[in-house]
Amino acid sequence: MNQFIKSQVENNLKKSEECYKADDYKTYNCNKCRDLTFIIKENTATPCECRGLIEAKNILKNSGISEEFRKKTFENYNYSFDTQSLDAFYKAKTYVKNFNEIKNKRNNSILFMGQVGSGKTHLSIAIANNLMDGGIGVIYMPFRDIITKIKQNIMDEEYYRKTINRYKFANVLLIDDLFKGSISKSDINIMFEIINYRYFNNLAMIISSEKRFEELIDIDEALGSRIIEMSKGYLVELRGKKLNYRLYGL
Ligand SMILES: Nc1ncnc2c1ncn2[C@@H]1O[C@H](COP(=O)(O)OP(=O)(O)O)[C@@H](O)[C@H]1O
Ligand SMILES: [Mg+2]
Ligand SMILES: [Zn+2]
């Protein structure tokens, strides 16, 4: 067994034994691996599914937004705000309901487009919270921040690979505010590498963007059309300033 994996397994074993001693009624978060994050069979360790969820939670914790993230739910989304809010809410709920059925198909994603402040991020995160509660890791990618960091470290090959791979291989990827700000050719190239990989490997995405349908296509037709193909049936475009919830009740 690889030395690194071995030490991780031993570490986790120790931790779970300590927990066990501390609490006789200990229940595991993951019953498949009993929280070891590896499944050991005949002296070989294969990573357990729950690793994706743990990674997703760590990313949120490290970026300091776990608490904000948990607050965005279906329960506190006001769907009667506007008929467009209702449509967006309905599609988001339907997406969660159908997720297990569609997750390995090409058409397995959801896209929220349009008006600022209309609840696109709120619903995207509500979906992510629901999937995570069901044990599915959703990696959060705030577009502008991540693209900026990637470009700042472009000379660091290892950092670049590691970061890109995290978003390429994520079980489910939430891209928040895709193409916000002024977009350069290299922004498009980075996103193409991630999204094209996900397209060919049928890996689901939850995307929010202030761009409208035509604008997404205009920015890059190959990229835009892939996202739209993956989100058929779950395309939400919110239109009109009256949908800005931040201005509601003023
Ligand atoms: N229909 C709604 N019901 C409850 N809160 C909403 C609704 N729409 C938006 N909000 C809240 O308004 C703020 C802006 O929404 P957000 O999802 O960030 O907008 P967008 O991503 O479309 O710019 C957030 O605090 C969000 O929780
Ligand atoms: Mg947003
Ligand atoms: Zn597990």
PDB file of N, CA, C and O and ligand atoms in Angstrom, residues 117 120-122 176-177 208 210 246, ligand 2:
ATOM      1  N   GLY A 117     -29.392  39.952  -8.708  1.00  0.00           N
ATOM      2  CA  GLY A 117     -30.197  40.000  -7.484  1.00  0.00           C
ATOM      3  C   GLY A 117     -31.498  39.214  -7.542  1.00  0.00           C
ATOM      4  O   GLY A 117     -32.343  39.329  -6.662  1.00  0.00           O
ATOM      5  N   LYS A 120     -30.440  33.856  -8.337  1.00  0.00           N
ATOM      6  CA  LYS A 120     -29.733  32.792  -9.064  1.00  0.00           C
ATOM      7  C   LYS A 120     -28.760  32.045  -8.145  1.00  0.00           C
ATOM      8  O   LYS A 120     -28.728  30.814  -8.120  1.00  0.00           O
ATOM      9  N   THR A 121     -27.976  32.822  -7.403  1.00  0.00           N
ATOM     10  CA  THR A 121     -27.011  32.194  -6.498  1.00  0.00           C
ATOM     11  C   THR A 121     -27.750  31.473  -5.367  1.00  0.00           C
ATOM     12  O   THR A 121     -27.386  30.359  -4.992  1.00  0.00           O
ATOM     13  N   HIS A 122     -28.798  32.119  -4.861  1.00  0.00           N
ATOM     14  CA  HIS A 122     -29.589  31.518  -3.789  1.00  0.00           C
ATOM     15  C   HIS A 122     -30.078  30.119  -4.191  1.00  0.00           C
ATOM     16  O   HIS A 122     -29.860  29.140  -3.459  1.00  0.00           O
ATOM     17  N   ASP A 176     -20.366  29.808  -9.843  1.00  0.00           N
ATOM     18  CA  ASP A 176     -21.184  30.964  -9.498  1.00  0.00           C
ATOM     19  C   ASP A 176     -20.690  32.195 -10.245  1.00  0.00           C
ATOM     20  O   ASP A 176     -19.504  32.512 -10.233  1.00  0.00           O
ATOM     21  N   ASP A 177     -21.609  32.880 -10.935  1.00  0.00           N
ATOM     22  CA  ASP A 177     -21.301  34.095 -11.682  1.00  0.00           C
ATOM     23  C   ASP A 177     -20.346  33.874 -12.851  1.00  0.00           C
ATOM     24  O   ASP A 177     -19.406  34.646 -13.055  1.00  0.00           O
ATOM     25  N   SER A 208     -24.582  29.651 -12.381  1.00  0.00           N
ATOM     26  CA  SER A 208     -25.295  30.924 -12.405  1.00  0.00           C
ATOM     27  C   SER A 208     -24.471  31.918 -13.209  1.00  0.00           C
ATOM     28  O   SER A 208     -23.243  31.878 -13.183  1.00  0.00           O
ATOM     29  N   GLU A 210     -24.757  36.168 -14.943  1.00  0.00           N
ATOM     30  CA  GLU A 210     -25.550  37.363 -15.240  1.00  0.00           C
ATOM     31  C   GLU A 210     -25.773  37.539 -16.737  1.00  0.00           C
ATOM     32  O   GLU A 210     -26.562  38.382 -17.154  1.00  0.00           O
ATOM     33  N   ARG A 246     -33.022  42.483  -3.908  1.00  0.00           N
ATOM     34  CA  ARG A 246     -32.392  43.429  -2.977  1.00  0.00           C
ATOM     35  C   ARG A 246     -33.177  44.736  -2.922  1.00  0.00           C
ATOM     36  O   ARG A 246     -33.090  45.477  -1.959  1.00  0.00           O
TER      37      ARG A 246
HETATM   38 MG    MG B   2     -25.152  35.654  -7.869  1.00  0.00          MG
END
